[in-house]
Coordinates of C-alpha atoms in Angstrom, one line a residue:
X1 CA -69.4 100.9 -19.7
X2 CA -69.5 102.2 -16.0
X3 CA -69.6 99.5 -13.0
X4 CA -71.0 100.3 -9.7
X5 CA -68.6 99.0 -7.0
X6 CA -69.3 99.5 -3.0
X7 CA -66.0 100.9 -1.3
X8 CA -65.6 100.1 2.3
X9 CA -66.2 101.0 5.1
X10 CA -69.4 103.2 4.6
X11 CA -70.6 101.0 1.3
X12 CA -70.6 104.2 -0.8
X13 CA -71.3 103.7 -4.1
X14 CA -68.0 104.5 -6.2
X15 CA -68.3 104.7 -10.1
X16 CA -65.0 102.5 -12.2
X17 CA -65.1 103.4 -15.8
X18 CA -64.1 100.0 -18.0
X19 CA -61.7 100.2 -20.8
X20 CA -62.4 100.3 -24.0
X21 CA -60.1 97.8 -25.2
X22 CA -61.7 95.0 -27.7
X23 CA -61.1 91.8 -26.4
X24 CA -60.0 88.6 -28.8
X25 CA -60.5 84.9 -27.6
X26 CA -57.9 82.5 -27.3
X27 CA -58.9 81.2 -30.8
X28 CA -58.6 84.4 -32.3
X29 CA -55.5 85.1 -31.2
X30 CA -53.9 81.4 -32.0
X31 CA -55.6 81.9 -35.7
X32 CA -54.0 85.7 -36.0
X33 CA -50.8 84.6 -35.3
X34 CA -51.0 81.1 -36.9
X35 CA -49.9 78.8 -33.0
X36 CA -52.1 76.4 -31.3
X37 CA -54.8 77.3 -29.5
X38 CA -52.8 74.9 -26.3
X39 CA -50.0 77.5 -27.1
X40 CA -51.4 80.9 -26.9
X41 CA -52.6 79.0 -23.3
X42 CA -49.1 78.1 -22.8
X43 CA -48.4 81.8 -22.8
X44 CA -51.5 82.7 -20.2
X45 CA -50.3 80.5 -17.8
X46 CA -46.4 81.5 -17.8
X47 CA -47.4 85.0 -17.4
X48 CA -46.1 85.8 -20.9
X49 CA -49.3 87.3 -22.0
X50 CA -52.1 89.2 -19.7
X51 CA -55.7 87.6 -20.0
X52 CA -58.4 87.9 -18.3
X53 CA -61.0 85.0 -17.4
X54 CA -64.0 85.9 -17.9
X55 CA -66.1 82.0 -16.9
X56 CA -66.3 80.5 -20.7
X57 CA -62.6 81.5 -21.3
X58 CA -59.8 83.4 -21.5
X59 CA -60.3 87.1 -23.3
X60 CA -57.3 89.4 -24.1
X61 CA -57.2 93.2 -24.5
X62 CA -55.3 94.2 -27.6
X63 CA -53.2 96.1 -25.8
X64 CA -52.2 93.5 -23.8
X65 CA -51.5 91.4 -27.2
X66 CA -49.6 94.4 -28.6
X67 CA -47.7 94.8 -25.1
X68 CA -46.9 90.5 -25.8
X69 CA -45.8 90.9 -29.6
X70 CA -43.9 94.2 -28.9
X71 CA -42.1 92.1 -25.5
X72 CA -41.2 89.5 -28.1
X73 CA -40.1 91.1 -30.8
X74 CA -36.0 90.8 -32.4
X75 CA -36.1 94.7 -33.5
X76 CA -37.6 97.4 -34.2
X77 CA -39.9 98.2 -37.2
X78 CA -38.1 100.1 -39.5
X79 CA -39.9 102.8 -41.6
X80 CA -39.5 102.8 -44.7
X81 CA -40.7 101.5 -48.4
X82 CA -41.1 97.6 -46.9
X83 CA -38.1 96.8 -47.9
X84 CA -36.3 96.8 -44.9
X85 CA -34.7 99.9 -45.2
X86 CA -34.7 102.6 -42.9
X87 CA -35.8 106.0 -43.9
X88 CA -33.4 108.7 -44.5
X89 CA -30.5 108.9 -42.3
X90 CA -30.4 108.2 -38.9
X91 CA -33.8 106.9 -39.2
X92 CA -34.9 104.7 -36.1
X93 CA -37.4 101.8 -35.3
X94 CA -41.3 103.0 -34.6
X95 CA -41.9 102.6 -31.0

């Protein structure tokens, strides 16, 4: 999607290319990560998590939720069969 936006002073016309993020709603997001709607809110208003308002609510990039999950996270991912294990030695967290 490409926005027209006037830049001042001579009110050119300036083309802004949107990102192509998909956005969630707050309910989305509380029902992904199984939290109250009033929580996921909780974390808009601290800052915690980037959202934008849009008039009928809050929408949030999934990059922004990934940048909010990976904030919040206790370690790394480790590769691996699921088990916990890391791959091989000196195997390292995917970031």
């Amino acid at each position: 999607m490409t926005i027209l936006r006037y830049s001042s002073p001579n009110h050119q016309h300036r083309r802004c290319t949107m990102p192509k993020d998909q956005y969630q709603t707050v309910k989305d997001i509380a029902d992904r990560l199984k939290v109250a709607e009033a929580t996921v809110r909780h974390w808009i208003r601290n800052g915690h998590l980037r959202a934008i308002d849009v008039g009928k609510g809050w929408r949030i990039a999934d990059a922004d939720l990934e940048d909010f999950l990976r904030a919040h996270e206790t370690a790394p991912r480790r590769h691996g069969s699921g088990t916990g294990a890391a791959s091989g030695p000196g195997a390292t967290g995917c970031r």
